[in-house]
Coordinates of C-alpha atoms and ligand atoms in Angstrom, one line a residue:
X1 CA -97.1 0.7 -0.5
X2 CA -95.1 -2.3 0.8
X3 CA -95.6 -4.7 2.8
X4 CA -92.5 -3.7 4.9
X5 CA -93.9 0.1 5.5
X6 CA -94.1 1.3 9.5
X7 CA -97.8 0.1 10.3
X8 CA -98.6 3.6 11.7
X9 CA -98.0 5.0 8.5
X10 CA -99.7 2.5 6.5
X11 CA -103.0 4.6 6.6
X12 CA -101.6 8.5 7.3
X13 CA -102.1 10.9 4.8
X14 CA -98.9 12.9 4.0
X15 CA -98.5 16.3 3.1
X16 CA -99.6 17.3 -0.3
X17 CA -97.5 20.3 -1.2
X18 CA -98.6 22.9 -4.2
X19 CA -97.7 22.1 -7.7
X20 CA -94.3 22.5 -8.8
X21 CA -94.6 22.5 -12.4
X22 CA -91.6 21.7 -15.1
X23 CA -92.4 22.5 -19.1
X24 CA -94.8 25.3 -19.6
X25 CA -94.2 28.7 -18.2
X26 CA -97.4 29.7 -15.2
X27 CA -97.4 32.6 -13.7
X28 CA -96.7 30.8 -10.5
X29 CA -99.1 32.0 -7.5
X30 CA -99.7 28.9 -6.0
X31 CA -97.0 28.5 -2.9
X32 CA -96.4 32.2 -2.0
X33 CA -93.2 32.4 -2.9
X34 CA -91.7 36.0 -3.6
X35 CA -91.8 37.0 -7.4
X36 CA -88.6 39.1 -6.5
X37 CA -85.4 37.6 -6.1
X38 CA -83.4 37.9 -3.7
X39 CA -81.5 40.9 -2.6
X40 CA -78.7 41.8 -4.5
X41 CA -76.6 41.3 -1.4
X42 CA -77.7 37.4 -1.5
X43 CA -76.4 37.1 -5.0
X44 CA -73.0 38.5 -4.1
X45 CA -72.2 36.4 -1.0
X46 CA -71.9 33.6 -3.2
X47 CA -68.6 33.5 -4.3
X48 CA -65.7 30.8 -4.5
X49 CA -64.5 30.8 -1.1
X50 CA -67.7 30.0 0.2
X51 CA -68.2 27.2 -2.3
X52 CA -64.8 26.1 -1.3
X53 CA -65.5 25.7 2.4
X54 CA -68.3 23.4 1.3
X55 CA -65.9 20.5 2.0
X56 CA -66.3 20.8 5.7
X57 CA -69.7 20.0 7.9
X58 CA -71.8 23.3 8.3
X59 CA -71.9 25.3 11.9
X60 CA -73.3 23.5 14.2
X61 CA -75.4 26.6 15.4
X62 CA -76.3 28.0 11.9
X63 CA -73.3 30.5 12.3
X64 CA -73.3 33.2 10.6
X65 CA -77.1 33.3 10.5
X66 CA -78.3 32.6 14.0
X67 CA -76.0 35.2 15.4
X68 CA -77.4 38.0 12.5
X69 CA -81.0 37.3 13.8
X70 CA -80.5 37.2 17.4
X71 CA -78.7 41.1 16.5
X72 CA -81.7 41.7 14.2
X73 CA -84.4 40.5 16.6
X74 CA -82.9 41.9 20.1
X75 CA -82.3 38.3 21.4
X76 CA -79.2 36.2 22.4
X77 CA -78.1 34.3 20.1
X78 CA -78.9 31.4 22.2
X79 CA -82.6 32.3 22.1
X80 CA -82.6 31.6 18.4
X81 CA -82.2 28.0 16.6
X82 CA -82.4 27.5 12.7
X83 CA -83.0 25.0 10.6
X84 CA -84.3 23.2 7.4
X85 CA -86.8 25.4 6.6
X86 CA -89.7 26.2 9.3
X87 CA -90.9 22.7 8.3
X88 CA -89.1 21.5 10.2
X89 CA -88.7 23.7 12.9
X90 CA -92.5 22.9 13.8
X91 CA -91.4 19.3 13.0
X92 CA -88.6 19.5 16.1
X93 CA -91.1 21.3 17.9
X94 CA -94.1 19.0 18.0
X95 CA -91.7 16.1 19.2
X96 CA -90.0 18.1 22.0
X97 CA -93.2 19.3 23.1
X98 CA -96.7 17.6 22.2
X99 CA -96.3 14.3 24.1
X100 CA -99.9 15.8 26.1
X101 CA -101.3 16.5 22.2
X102 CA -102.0 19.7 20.4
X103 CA -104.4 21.6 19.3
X104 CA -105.0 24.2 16.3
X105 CA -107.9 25.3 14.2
X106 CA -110.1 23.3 11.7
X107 CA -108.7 25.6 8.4
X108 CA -105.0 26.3 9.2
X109 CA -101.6 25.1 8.0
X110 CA -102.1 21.6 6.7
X111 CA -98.7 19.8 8.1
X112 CA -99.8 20.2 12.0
X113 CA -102.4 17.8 11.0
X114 CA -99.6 15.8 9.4
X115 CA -97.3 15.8 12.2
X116 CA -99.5 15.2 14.6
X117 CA -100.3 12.0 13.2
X118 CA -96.8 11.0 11.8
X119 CA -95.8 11.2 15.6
X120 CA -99.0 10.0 16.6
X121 CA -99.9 13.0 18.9
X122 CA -103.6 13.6 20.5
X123 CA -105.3 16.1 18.3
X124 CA -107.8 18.3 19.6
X125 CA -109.1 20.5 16.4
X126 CA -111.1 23.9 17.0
X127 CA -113.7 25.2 14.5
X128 CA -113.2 28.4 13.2
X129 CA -116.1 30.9 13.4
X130 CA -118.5 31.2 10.6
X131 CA -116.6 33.9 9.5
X132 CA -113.2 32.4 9.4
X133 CA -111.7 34.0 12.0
X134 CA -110.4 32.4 15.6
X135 CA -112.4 32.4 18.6
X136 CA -109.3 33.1 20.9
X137 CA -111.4 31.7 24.2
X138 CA -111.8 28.6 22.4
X139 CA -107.8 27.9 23.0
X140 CA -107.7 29.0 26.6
X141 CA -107.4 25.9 29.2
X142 CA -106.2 23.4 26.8
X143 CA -105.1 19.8 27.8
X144 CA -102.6 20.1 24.8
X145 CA -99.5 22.1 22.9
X146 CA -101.2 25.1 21.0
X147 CA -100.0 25.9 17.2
X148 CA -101.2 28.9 15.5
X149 CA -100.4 30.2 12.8
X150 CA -100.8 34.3 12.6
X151 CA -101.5 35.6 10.1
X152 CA -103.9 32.6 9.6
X153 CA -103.1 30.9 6.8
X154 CA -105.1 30.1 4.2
X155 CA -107.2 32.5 5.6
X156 CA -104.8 35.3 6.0
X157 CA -106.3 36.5 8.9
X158 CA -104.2 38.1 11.7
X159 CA -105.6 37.8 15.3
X160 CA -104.2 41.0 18.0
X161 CA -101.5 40.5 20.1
X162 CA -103.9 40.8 23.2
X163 CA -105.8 37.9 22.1
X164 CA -102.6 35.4 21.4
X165 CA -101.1 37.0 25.2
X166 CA -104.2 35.5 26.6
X167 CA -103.9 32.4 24.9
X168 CA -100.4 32.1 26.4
X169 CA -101.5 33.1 29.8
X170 CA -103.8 30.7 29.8
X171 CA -102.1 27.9 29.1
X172 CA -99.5 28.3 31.5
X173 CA -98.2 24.8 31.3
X174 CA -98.3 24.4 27.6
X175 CA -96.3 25.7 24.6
X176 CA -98.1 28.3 22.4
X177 CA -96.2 28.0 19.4
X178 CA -97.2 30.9 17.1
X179 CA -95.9 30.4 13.6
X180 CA -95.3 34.0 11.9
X181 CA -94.5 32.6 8.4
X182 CA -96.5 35.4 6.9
X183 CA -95.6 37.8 9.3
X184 CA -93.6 40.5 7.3
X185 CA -96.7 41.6 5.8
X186 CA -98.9 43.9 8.2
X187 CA -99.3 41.9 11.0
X188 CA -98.0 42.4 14.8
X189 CA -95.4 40.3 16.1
X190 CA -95.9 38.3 19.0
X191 CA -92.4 38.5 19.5
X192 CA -92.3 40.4 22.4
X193 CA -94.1 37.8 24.6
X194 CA -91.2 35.5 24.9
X195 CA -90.3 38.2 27.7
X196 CA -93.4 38.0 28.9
X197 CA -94.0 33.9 28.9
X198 CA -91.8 31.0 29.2
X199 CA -94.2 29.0 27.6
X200 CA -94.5 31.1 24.0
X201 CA -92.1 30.1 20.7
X202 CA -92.4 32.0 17.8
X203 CA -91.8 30.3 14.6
X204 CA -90.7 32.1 11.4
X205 CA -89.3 31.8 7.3
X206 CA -87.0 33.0 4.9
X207 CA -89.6 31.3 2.3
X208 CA -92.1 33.4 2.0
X209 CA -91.2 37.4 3.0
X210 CA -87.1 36.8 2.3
X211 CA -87.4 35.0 -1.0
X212 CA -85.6 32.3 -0.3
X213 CA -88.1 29.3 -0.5
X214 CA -85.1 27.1 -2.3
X215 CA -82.8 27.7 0.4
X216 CA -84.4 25.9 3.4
X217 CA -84.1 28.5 6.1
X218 CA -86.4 29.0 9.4
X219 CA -86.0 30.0 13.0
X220 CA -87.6 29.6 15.9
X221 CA -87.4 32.7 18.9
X222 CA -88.1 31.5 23.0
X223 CA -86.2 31.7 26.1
X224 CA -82.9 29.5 26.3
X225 CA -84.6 26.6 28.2
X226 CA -86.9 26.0 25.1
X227 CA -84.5 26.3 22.4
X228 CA -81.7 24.1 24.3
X229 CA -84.9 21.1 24.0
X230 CA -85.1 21.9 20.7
X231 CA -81.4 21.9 20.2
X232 CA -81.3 18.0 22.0
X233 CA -84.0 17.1 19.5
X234 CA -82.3 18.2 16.5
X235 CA -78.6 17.0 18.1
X236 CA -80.1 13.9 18.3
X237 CA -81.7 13.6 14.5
X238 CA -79.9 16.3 12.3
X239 CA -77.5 18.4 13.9
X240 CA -76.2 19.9 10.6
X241 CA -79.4 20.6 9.6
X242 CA -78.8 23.8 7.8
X243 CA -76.3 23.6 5.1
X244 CA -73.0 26.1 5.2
X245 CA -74.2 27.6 1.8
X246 CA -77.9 28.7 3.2
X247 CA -76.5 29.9 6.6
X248 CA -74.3 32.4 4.4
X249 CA -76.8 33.4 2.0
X250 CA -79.4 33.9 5.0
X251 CA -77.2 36.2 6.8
X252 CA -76.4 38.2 4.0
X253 CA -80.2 38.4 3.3
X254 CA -81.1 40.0 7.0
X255 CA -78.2 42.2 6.6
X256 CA -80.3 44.1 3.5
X257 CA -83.6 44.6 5.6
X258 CA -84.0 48.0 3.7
X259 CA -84.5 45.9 0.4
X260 CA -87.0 43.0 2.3
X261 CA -89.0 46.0 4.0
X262 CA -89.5 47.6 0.3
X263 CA -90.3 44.2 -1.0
X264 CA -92.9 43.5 1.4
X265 CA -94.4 47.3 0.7
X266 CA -94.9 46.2 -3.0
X267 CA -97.2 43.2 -1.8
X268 CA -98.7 44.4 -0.1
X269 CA -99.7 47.7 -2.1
X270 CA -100.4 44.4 -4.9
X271 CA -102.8 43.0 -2.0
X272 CA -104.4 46.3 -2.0
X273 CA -105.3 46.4 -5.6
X274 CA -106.4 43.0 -6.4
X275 CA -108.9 42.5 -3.2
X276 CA -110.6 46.0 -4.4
X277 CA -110.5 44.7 -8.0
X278 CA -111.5 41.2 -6.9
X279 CA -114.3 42.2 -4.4
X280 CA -115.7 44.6 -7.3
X281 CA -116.4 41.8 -9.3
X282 CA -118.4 40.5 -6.8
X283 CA -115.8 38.3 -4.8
X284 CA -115.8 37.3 -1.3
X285 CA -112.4 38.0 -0.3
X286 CA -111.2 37.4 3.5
X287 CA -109.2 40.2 5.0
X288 CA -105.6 39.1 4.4
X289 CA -102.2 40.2 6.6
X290 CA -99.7 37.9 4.2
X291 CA -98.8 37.3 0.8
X292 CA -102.1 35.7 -0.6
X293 CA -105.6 36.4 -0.8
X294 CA -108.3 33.6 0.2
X295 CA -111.0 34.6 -1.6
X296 CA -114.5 32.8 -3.7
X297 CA -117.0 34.5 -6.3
X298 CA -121.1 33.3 -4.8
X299 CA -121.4 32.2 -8.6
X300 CA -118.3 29.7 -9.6
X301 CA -117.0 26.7 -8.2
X302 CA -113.5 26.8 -6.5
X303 CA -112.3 24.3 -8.9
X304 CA -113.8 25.8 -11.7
X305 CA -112.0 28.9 -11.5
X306 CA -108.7 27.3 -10.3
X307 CA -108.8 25.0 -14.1
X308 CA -110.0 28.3 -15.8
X309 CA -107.2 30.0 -14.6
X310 CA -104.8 27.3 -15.2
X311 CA -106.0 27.6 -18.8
X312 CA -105.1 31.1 -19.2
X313 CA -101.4 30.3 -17.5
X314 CA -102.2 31.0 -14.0
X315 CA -101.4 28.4 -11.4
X316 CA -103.2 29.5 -8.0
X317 CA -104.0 26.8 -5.2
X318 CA -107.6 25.7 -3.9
X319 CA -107.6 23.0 -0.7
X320 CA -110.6 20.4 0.2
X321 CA -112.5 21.0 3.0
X322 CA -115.9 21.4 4.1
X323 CA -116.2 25.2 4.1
X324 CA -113.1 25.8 1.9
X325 CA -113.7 23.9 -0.9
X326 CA -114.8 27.4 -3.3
X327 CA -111.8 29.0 -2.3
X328 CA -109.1 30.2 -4.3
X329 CA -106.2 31.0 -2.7
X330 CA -104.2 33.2 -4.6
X331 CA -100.0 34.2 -4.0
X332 CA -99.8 38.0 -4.2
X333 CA -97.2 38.2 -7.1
X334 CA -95.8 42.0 -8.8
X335 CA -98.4 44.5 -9.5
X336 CA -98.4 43.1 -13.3
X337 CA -99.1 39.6 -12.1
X338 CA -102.0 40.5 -10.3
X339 CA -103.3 42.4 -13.2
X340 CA -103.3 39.7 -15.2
X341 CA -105.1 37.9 -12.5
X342 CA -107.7 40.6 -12.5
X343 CA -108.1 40.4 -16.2
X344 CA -108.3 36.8 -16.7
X345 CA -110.9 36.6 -14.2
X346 CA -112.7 39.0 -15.3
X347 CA -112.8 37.6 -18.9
X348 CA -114.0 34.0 -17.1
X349 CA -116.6 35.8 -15.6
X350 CA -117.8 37.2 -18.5
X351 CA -117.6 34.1 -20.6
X352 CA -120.2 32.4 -17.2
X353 CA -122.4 35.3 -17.8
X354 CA -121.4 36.4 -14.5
X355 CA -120.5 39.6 -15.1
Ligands
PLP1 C1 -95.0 28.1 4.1 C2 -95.3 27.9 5.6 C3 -94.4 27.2 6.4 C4 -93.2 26.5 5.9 O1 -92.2 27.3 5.5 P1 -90.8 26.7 5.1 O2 -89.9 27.5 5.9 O3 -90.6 26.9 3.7 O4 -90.7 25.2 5.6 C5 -94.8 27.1 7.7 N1 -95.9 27.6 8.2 C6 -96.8 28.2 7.4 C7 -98.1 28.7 8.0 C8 -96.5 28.3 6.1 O5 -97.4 28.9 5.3

C-alpha cells in the first residue's frame, strides 16, 4: 500500500474472487461457470462486420441486448438496464440507493460486504438460521436497502416467492433488491413483483446459467423510475459500460433459449446425482436451487478436502467463516465431471478410513 491510497480504503478488505488458474489443466468447479459453451448461435454472431463496427463507442442503452430481454422478460425496454457484468449492476445499485445502509444475511454473496464498505454504507447483517436458511421476518421493518440473493448463495437455498413479497411489502420505503444470479436453475422468479412493488429490483447474469462469464453481461428488471436512477448513476461514471461486442453476443445468446433451457436441465439432472452420491457417503449437503452444491462430510476438514481434491485435479472453492469454514462449495460441471468428483472423494475417504 502507499502512502498516497484513499484513507477509507487503507483498512477495507477487497473482494477475493475464486482462483483463476494458468498452467495445469483442473477440472474447474470453483466459480460456477457453465462447462458448456455457449450456444452455437453465440459463436456465429461473431463475424467481421461486428468486429468492424468496433471502431465506434457501444449503444448507449446496451442495444441490441436490452431491447431482446425487455421482449424475452415481458418488460419495456426501459424497465431493463445492462451492464458490466451483475457486479456491477449491484455496484450502481448500492450507490443510487443505500445512502440509509443495507442489510443482507451473515453467509451470502461476499461483494455486498465489499461495497458496502468501499462506499462506506451502514451495514446491518442478519444471522442465518441454524440451518442455513433465511428467517424472512428478520428483514421486515428495516432501517436500510435489503440485498438478497435467491437462490442463496453459497448456500443454494431458494426462499418462496411469498416470503421475498412480504419482505418487499414491508419495507415499503426501501429497495429490496433480489439478485437472481442462480436463478435459471429451479427456483421461482421474483420477477413478477416489480408489478406489484415500486420498491423491488431484480438483479440477474449471463455468467453463470448463459455461459458467458468472460463476456461481462448483467441486467437489472424494475419500474422506469428505478432504472432511470440507475441510468444517472451509470451516465455519470460509465455510460458505455457494456462493450458493442458483448451487447451482440448477449442478444444472440437470449435469442437460443431452447439451447440455455436444455443446458440448465443437464445441471441440474448433474445436481441430482452428485448430492444423492455425496449424501450416501455420508455428506451434509444443503438443498441447492443453482449451479453448485454447499455441502461438508462430519469427518474432514473443509480445507482438507478442498487440497485433497486439488491433488487429484479438482479445483472447488471453500470461504472462511464461522459456520462455513467445513464447507465445500462445489460448481455443478457435466455429468462426467461430477463423476469424477464422486470418485475422487470417495477414494479420499477411503484413504481417512472414512468410509
Ligand atoms: C456470480 C454472482 C454475481 C456476479 O456475476 P457477474 O455477472 O459475473 O458479475 C452476482 N451475484 C451473485 C450471487 C453471484 O453468485
Amino acid at each position: 500500500m502507499s502512502r498516497f491510497l484513499n484513507r477509507q480504503l487503507q483498512p477495507m478488505k477487497a473482494y477475493t474472487p475464486g482462483e483463476q488458474p494458468s498452467g495445469r489443466t483442473f477440472i474447474k468447479l470453483n466459480t460456477n461457470e457453465s462447462p458448456y459453451p455457449p450456444s452455437p448461435a453465440v459463436i456465429r454472431a461473431v463475424n467481421e462486420a461486428l468486429l468492424n463496427d468496433l471502431r465506434l463507442y457501444s449503444s448507449l442503452t446496451g442495444s441490441p441486448l436490452r431491447e431482446a430481454l425487455a421482449e424475452q422478460l415481458g418488460v419495456e425496454a426501459d424497465q431493463v438496464v445492462v451492464a458490466n457484468g451483475s457486479d456491477e449492476i449491484l455496484a450502481l445499485a448500492m450507490y443510487a440507493f443505500g445512502e440509509r445502509g443495507v442489510t443482507y444475511p451473515d453467509v451470502t454473496y461476499g461483494f455486498y460486504q465489499v461495497w458496502a464498505d468501499f462506499y462506506g454504507l451502514k451495514r446491518r447483517v442478519v444471522r442465518l438460521t441454524g440451518d442455513f436458511t433465511i428467517r424472512p421476518e428478520d428483514f421486515h421493518r428495516n432501517e436500510a436497502m435489503v440485498l438478497l440473493a435467491n437462490p442463496n448463495a453459497p448456500t443454494g437455498i431458494a426462499l418462496e416467492l411469498d416470503a421475498l413479497r412480504e419482505i418487499a411489502r414491508k419495507n415499503p420505503d426501501h429497495i429490496v433488491l433480489i439478485d437472481e444470479a442462480y436463478i435459471a436453475f429451479g427456483a421461482e422468479s421474483a420477477l413478477p413483483l416489480i408489478d406489484e412493488f415500486e420498491n423491488v429490483l431484480i438483479v440477474r447474469t449471463f455468467s453463470k446459467s448463459h455461459a458467458l462469464a468472460g463476456a461481462r453481461l448483467g441486467y437489472a428488471v424494475g419500474n422506469e423510475a428505478l432504472i432511470r436512477d440507475l441510468d444517472k448513476v451509470r451516465f455519470s461514471f460509465h455510460p458505455y459500460n457494456v462493450n458493442a461486442l458483448s451487447a451482440h453476443l448477449g442478444a444472440a445468446a437470449i435469442a437460443d433459449r431452447a439451447y440455455y433451457d436444455d443446458l440448465s436441465k443437464k445441471i441440474i439432472a448433474a445436481r441430482a446425482y452428485t448430492m444423492e452420491a455425496l449424501t450416501g457417503m455420508g455428506f451434509e449437503a444443503l438443498d441447492s436451487s443453482a449451479n453448485f452444491i454447499f455441502a461438508r462430510h462430519p469427518m474432514l476438514y473443509g480445507d482438507a478436502y478442498v487440497q485433497k481434491l486439488r491433488e487429484r485435479g479438482i479445483l472447488v472453492r471453500r470461504f472462511d467463516g464461522e459456520r462455513i469454514a467445513d464447507f465445500a462449495r462445489i460448481t455443478i460441471g457435466t455429468i462426467s465431471q461430477m463423476e469424477r468428483v464422486v470418485s475422487e472423494t470417495r477414494d479420499i475417504l477411503r484413504e481417512e478410513n472414512y468410509l
